[in-house]
CSV table of N, CA, C and O in Angstrom, one decimal:
chain,number,residue,atom,x,y,z
A,1,MET,N,149.5,21.9,148.8
A,1,MET,CA,150.7,22.5,148.3
A,1,MET,C,151.9,21.5,148.5
A,1,MET,O,152.6,21.3,147.6
A,2,LEU,N,152.0,21.0,149.7
A,2,LEU,CA,153.1,20.1,150.0
A,2,LEU,C,152.9,18.8,149.2
A,2,LEU,O,153.9,18.3,148.7
A,3,SER,N,151.7,18.3,149.1
A,3,SER,CA,151.5,17.1,148.4
A,3,SER,C,151.8,17.2,146.9
A,3,SER,O,152.3,16.3,146.2
A,4,GLU,N,151.6,18.4,146.3
A,4,GLU,CA,152.0,18.7,144.9
A,4,GLU,C,153.5,18.6,144.8
A,4,GLU,O,154.0,18.0,143.8
A,5,ASN,N,154.2,19.2,145.7
A,5,ASN,CA,155.7,19.1,145.6
A,5,ASN,C,156.2,17.7,145.7
A,5,ASN,O,157.2,17.3,145.0
A,6,VAL,N,155.6,16.9,146.6
A,6,VAL,CA,156.0,15.5,146.7
A,6,VAL,C,155.8,14.8,145.5
A,6,VAL,O,156.6,14.0,145.0
A,7,GLU,N,154.6,15.0,144.9
A,7,GLU,CA,154.2,14.3,143.6
A,7,GLU,C,155.2,14.7,142.5
A,7,GLU,O,155.6,13.8,141.7
A,8,ARG,N,155.5,16.0,142.3
A,8,ARG,CA,156.4,16.4,141.3
A,8,ARG,C,157.8,15.8,141.4
A,8,ARG,O,158.4,15.4,140.5
A,9,THR,N,158.2,15.8,142.7
A,9,THR,CA,159.6,15.2,142.9
A,9,THR,C,159.5,13.7,142.6
A,9,THR,O,160.5,13.2,142.0
A,10,ALA,N,158.5,13.0,143.0
A,10,ALA,CA,158.4,11.6,142.7
A,10,ALA,C,158.4,11.3,141.2
A,10,ALA,O,159.0,10.4,140.7
A,11,VAL,N,157.7,12.1,140.4
A,11,VAL,CA,157.6,12.0,139.0
A,11,VAL,C,158.9,12.3,138.3
A,11,VAL,O,159.4,11.6,137.5
A,12,SER,N,159.6,13.4,138.8
A,12,SER,CA,160.8,13.7,138.1
A,12,SER,C,162.0,12.8,138.4
A,12,SER,O,162.9,12.7,137.6
A,13,HIS,N,161.9,12.0,139.5
A,13,HIS,CA,162.9,11.1,139.9
A,13,HIS,C,162.5,9.6,139.6
A,13,HIS,O,163.2,8.7,140.0
A,14,SER,N,161.4,9.4,139.0
A,14,SER,CA,160.9,8.1,138.8
A,14,SER,C,161.6,7.2,137.8
A,14,SER,O,161.5,6.0,137.9
A,15,GLY,N,162.4,7.8,136.9
A,15,GLY,CA,163.2,7.1,136.0
A,15,GLY,C,163.1,7.6,134.6
A,15,GLY,O,162.4,8.6,134.4
A,16,ARG,N,163.8,7.0,133.7
A,16,ARG,CA,163.8,7.4,132.3
A,16,ARG,C,162.6,6.9,131.6
A,16,ARG,O,162.1,5.9,131.9
A,17,THR,N,162.3,7.6,130.5
A,17,THR,CA,161.2,7.1,129.6
A,17,THR,C,161.7,6.0,128.8
A,17,THR,O,162.9,5.7,128.8
A,18,ARG,N,160.8,5.3,128.1
A,18,ARG,CA,161.2,4.1,127.3
A,18,ARG,C,162.2,4.5,126.2
A,18,ARG,O,163.2,3.9,126.0
A,19,VAL,N,161.9,5.6,125.5
A,19,VAL,CA,162.8,6.1,124.4
A,19,VAL,C,164.2,6.5,125.0
A,19,VAL,O,165.2,6.1,124.4
A,20,GLU,N,164.2,7.2,126.1
A,20,GLU,CA,165.5,7.6,126.7
A,20,GLU,C,166.3,6.3,127.1
A,20,GLU,O,167.5,6.3,126.9
A,21,LYS,N,165.6,5.4,127.6
A,21,LYS,CA,166.3,4.1,128.0
A,21,LYS,C,166.9,3.4,126.8
A,21,LYS,O,168.0,2.9,126.8
A,22,MET,N,166.0,3.3,125.8
A,22,MET,CA,166.4,2.6,124.6
A,22,MET,C,167.6,3.2,123.9
A,22,MET,O,168.4,2.6,123.2
A,23,LEU,N,167.8,4.5,124.0
A,23,LEU,CA,168.9,5.2,123.4
A,23,LEU,C,170.2,5.2,124.2
A,23,LEU,O,171.2,5.8,123.7
A,24,GLN,N,170.2,4.6,125.3
A,24,GLN,CA,171.4,4.6,126.1
A,24,GLN,C,172.3,3.5,125.7
A,24,GLN,O,171.8,2.4,125.2
A,25,ILE,N,173.6,3.7,125.8
A,25,ILE,CA,174.6,2.7,125.2
A,25,ILE,C,174.5,1.4,125.9
A,25,ILE,O,174.7,0.4,125.2
A,26,ASP,N,174.2,1.3,127.2
A,26,ASP,CA,174.1,0.0,127.9
A,26,ASP,C,173.0,-0.8,127.3
A,26,ASP,O,173.2,-2.0,127.1
A,27,TRP,N,171.8,-0.3,127.1
A,27,TRP,CA,170.7,-1.1,126.6
A,27,TRP,C,171.0,-1.4,125.2
A,27,TRP,O,170.7,-2.6,124.8
A,28,LEU,N,171.4,-0.5,124.4
A,28,LEU,CA,171.7,-0.8,123.0
A,28,LEU,C,172.7,-1.8,122.8
A,28,LEU,O,172.6,-2.8,122.0
A,29,GLY,N,173.8,-1.7,123.6
A,29,GLY,CA,174.9,-2.7,123.5
A,29,GLY,C,174.4,-4.1,123.9
A,29,GLY,O,174.8,-5.1,123.2
A,30,GLN,N,173.7,-4.2,124.9
A,30,GLN,CA,173.2,-5.5,125.3
A,30,GLN,C,172.2,-6.1,124.3
A,30,GLN,O,172.3,-7.3,124.1
A,31,THR,N,171.4,-5.3,123.8
A,31,THR,CA,170.4,-5.8,122.8
A,31,THR,C,171.1,-6.2,121.5
A,31,THR,O,170.8,-7.3,121.0
A,32,VAL,N,172.0,-5.4,121.0
A,32,VAL,CA,172.8,-5.8,119.8
A,32,VAL,C,173.6,-7.1,120.1
A,32,VAL,O,173.6,-8.0,119.3
A,33,ALA,N,174.2,-7.2,121.3
A,33,ALA,CA,175.0,-8.4,121.6
A,33,ALA,C,174.1,-9.7,121.6
A,33,ALA,O,174.5,-10.7,121.1
A,34,SER,N,172.9,-9.5,122.2
A,34,SER,CA,172.0,-10.7,122.3
A,34,SER,C,171.5,-11.1,120.9
A,34,SER,O,171.4,-12.3,120.6
A,35,LEU,N,171.2,-10.1,120.0
A,35,LEU,CA,170.8,-10.4,118.7
A,35,LEU,C,171.9,-11.0,117.9
A,35,LEU,O,171.7,-12.0,117.1
A,36,CYS,N,173.1,-10.6,118.1
A,36,CYS,CA,174.3,-11.2,117.4
A,36,CYS,C,174.5,-12.6,117.8
A,36,CYS,O,174.8,-13.5,117.0
A,37,TRP,N,174.3,-12.8,119.1
A,37,TRP,CA,174.5,-14.2,119.7
A,37,TRP,C,173.4,-15.1,119.0
A,37,TRP,O,173.8,-16.2,118.6
A,38,ILE,N,172.2,-14.7,119.0
A,38,ILE,CA,171.1,-15.5,118.3
A,38,ILE,C,171.5,-15.7,116.9
A,38,ILE,O,171.4,-16.9,116.4
A,39,ALA,N,171.9,-14.7,116.2
A,39,ALA,CA,172.3,-14.9,114.8
A,39,ALA,C,173.4,-15.8,114.6
A,39,ALA,O,173.4,-16.7,113.6
A,40,SER,N,174.4,-15.8,115.5
A,40,SER,CA,175.6,-16.7,115.3
A,40,SER,C,175.1,-18.2,115.6
A,40,SER,O,175.6,-19.1,114.9
A,41,VAL,N,174.2,-18.4,116.5
A,41,VAL,CA,173.7,-19.8,116.7
A,41,VAL,C,173.0,-20.3,115.5
A,41,VAL,O,173.2,-21.4,115.0
A,42,MET,N,172.2,-19.4,114.9
A,42,MET,CA,171.5,-19.7,113.6
A,42,MET,C,172.4,-20.0,112.5
A,42,MET,O,172.3,-20.9,111.7
A,43,ALA,N,173.5,-19.2,112.4
A,43,ALA,CA,174.4,-19.3,111.3
A,43,ALA,C,175.2,-20.6,111.4
A,43,ALA,O,175.5,-21.2,110.3
A,44,TYR,N,175.6,-21.0,112.6
A,44,TYR,CA,176.4,-22.2,112.7
A,44,TYR,C,175.5,-23.5,112.8
A,44,TYR,O,176.0,-24.6,112.6
A,45,GLY,N,174.2,-23.3,113.0
A,45,GLY,CA,173.3,-24.4,113.0
A,45,GLY,C,173.1,-24.9,114.4
A,45,GLY,O,174.0,-24.8,115.3
A,46,ILE,N,172.0,-25.6,114.6
A,46,ILE,CA,171.7,-26.2,115.9
A,46,ILE,C,171.9,-27.7,115.8
A,46,ILE,O,171.1,-28.4,115.2
A,47,SER,N,173.0,-28.2,116.3
A,47,SER,CA,173.3,-29.6,116.1
A,47,SER,C,173.5,-30.4,117.4
A,47,SER,O,173.7,-31.6,117.4
A,48,SER,N,173.4,-29.7,118.5
A,48,SER,CA,173.6,-30.4,119.8
A,48,SER,C,172.8,-29.7,120.9
A,48,SER,O,172.2,-28.6,120.7
A,49,SER,N,172.7,-30.3,122.0
A,49,SER,CA,172.0,-29.7,123.1
A,49,SER,C,172.6,-28.4,123.6
A,49,SER,O,171.9,-27.5,124.1
A,50,GLY,N,173.9,-28.3,123.5
A,50,GLY,CA,174.6,-27.1,123.8
A,50,GLY,C,174.2,-25.9,123.0
A,50,GLY,O,174.1,-24.8,123.5
A,51,ASP,N,173.9,-26.2,121.7
A,51,ASP,CA,173.4,-25.1,120.8
A,51,ASP,C,172.1,-24.6,121.3
A,51,ASP,O,171.8,-23.4,121.2
A,52,TRP,N,171.2,-25.5,121.7
A,52,TRP,CA,169.9,-25.1,122.2
A,52,TRP,C,170.0,-24.3,123.5
A,52,TRP,O,169.3,-23.3,123.7
A,53,LEU,N,171.0,-24.6,124.3
A,53,LEU,CA,171.2,-23.9,125.5
A,53,LEU,C,171.7,-22.5,125.2
A,53,LEU,O,171.4,-21.5,125.8
A,54,GLN,N,172.6,-22.4,124.2
A,54,GLN,CA,173.1,-21.1,123.7
A,54,GLN,C,172.0,-20.2,123.2
A,54,GLN,O,171.9,-19.0,123.5
A,55,LEU,N,171.1,-20.8,122.4
A,55,LEU,CA,170.0,-20.1,121.9
A,55,LEU,C,169.0,-19.6,123.0
A,55,LEU,O,168.5,-18.5,123.0
A,56,ALA,N,168.8,-20.5,124.0
A,56,ALA,CA,167.9,-20.2,125.1
A,56,ALA,C,168.5,-19.0,125.9
A,56,ALA,O,167.8,-18.1,126.3
A,57,ALA,N,169.8,-19.0,126.1
A,57,ALA,CA,170.5,-18.0,126.9
A,57,ALA,C,170.4,-16.6,126.2
A,57,ALA,O,170.1,-15.6,126.8
A,58,ALA,N,170.7,-16.7,124.9
A,58,ALA,CA,170.6,-15.4,124.1
A,58,ALA,C,169.2,-14.9,124.0
A,58,ALA,O,169.0,-13.7,124.1
A,59,SER,N,168.3,-15.8,123.8
A,59,SER,CA,166.9,-15.3,123.8
A,59,SER,C,166.4,-14.8,125.1
A,59,SER,O,165.6,-13.8,125.1
A,60,SER,N,166.8,-15.4,126.2
A,60,SER,CA,166.4,-14.9,127.5
A,60,SER,C,167.0,-13.5,127.8
A,60,SER,O,166.3,-12.7,128.3
A,61,TRP,N,168.2,-13.3,127.3
A,61,TRP,CA,168.8,-12.0,127.5
A,61,TRP,C,168.1,-10.9,126.7
A,61,TRP,O,167.8,-9.8,127.2
A,62,LEU,N,167.7,-11.3,125.5
A,62,LEU,CA,166.9,-10.4,124.7
A,62,LEU,C,165.5,-10.1,125.3
A,62,LEU,O,165.1,-8.9,125.4
A,63,VAL,N,164.9,-11.1,125.8
A,63,VAL,CA,163.6,-10.9,126.4
A,63,VAL,C,163.7,-10.0,127.7
A,63,VAL,O,162.9,-9.1,127.9
A,64,ALA,N,164.8,-10.2,128.4
A,64,ALA,CA,165.0,-9.4,129.6
A,64,ALA,C,165.2,-7.9,129.2
A,64,ALA,O,164.7,-7.0,129.9
A,65,ASN,N,165.9,-7.7,128.1
A,65,ASN,CA,166.1,-6.3,127.7
A,65,ASN,C,164.8,-5.7,127.2
A,65,ASN,O,164.5,-4.5,127.5
A,66,ILE,N,164.0,-6.4,126.6
A,66,ILE,CA,162.7,-5.9,126.1
A,66,ILE,C,161.8,-5.6,127.3
A,66,ILE,O,161.1,-4.6,127.4
A,67,ALA,N,161.8,-6.5,128.3
A,67,ALA,CA,161.0,-6.4,129.5
A,67,ALA,C,161.4,-5.1,130.3
A,67,ALA,O,160.6,-4.4,130.8
A,68,ALA,N,162.7,-4.8,130.3
A,68,ALA,CA,163.2,-3.6,131.0
A,68,ALA,C,162.6,-2.4,130.3
A,68,ALA,O,162.3,-1.4,131.0
A,69,ILE,N,162.5,-2.4,129.0
A,69,ILE,CA,161.9,-1.2,128.3
A,69,ILE,C,160.4,-1.1,128.6
A,69,ILE,O,159.9,-0.1,128.8
A,70,LEU,N,159.7,-2.3,128.6
A,70,LEU,CA,158.3,-2.2,128.8
A,70,LEU,C,158.0,-1.8,130.2
A,70,LEU,O,156.9,-1.2,130.5
A,71,ASN,N,158.9,-2.0,131.2
A,71,ASN,CA,158.7,-1.6,132.6
A,71,ASN,C,159.1,-0.2,132.8
A,71,ASN,O,158.8,0.4,133.8
A,72,ALA,N,159.8,0.5,131.9
A,72,ALA,CA,160.2,1.9,132.0
A,72,ALA,C,158.9,2.7,131.9
A,72,ALA,O,158.0,2.4,131.2
A,73,GLU,N,158.9,3.8,132.7
A,73,GLU,CA,157.7,4.7,132.7
A,73,GLU,C,157.7,5.5,131.4
A,73,GLU,O,158.7,5.9,130.9
A,74,GLU,N,156.5,5.7,130.9
A,74,GLU,CA,156.4,6.5,129.7
A,74,GLU,C,156.1,7.9,130.0
A,74,GLU,O,155.7,8.4,131.0
């Protein structure tokens, strides 16, 4: 009986589901911002090493956001 209550509490406080997390403004905002950053690098062209660094940073940000969703409990 006690172990059931502990398990229920752990499950209910374990975190948001993937869909719930994806629908939150912080995740959506960061994902849209990273995609816009990638698009702007592509639109202006890659002509220097700084452009490659910009693309790497924006891509890393996007990958981190996707990883956060994949790590969310379903």
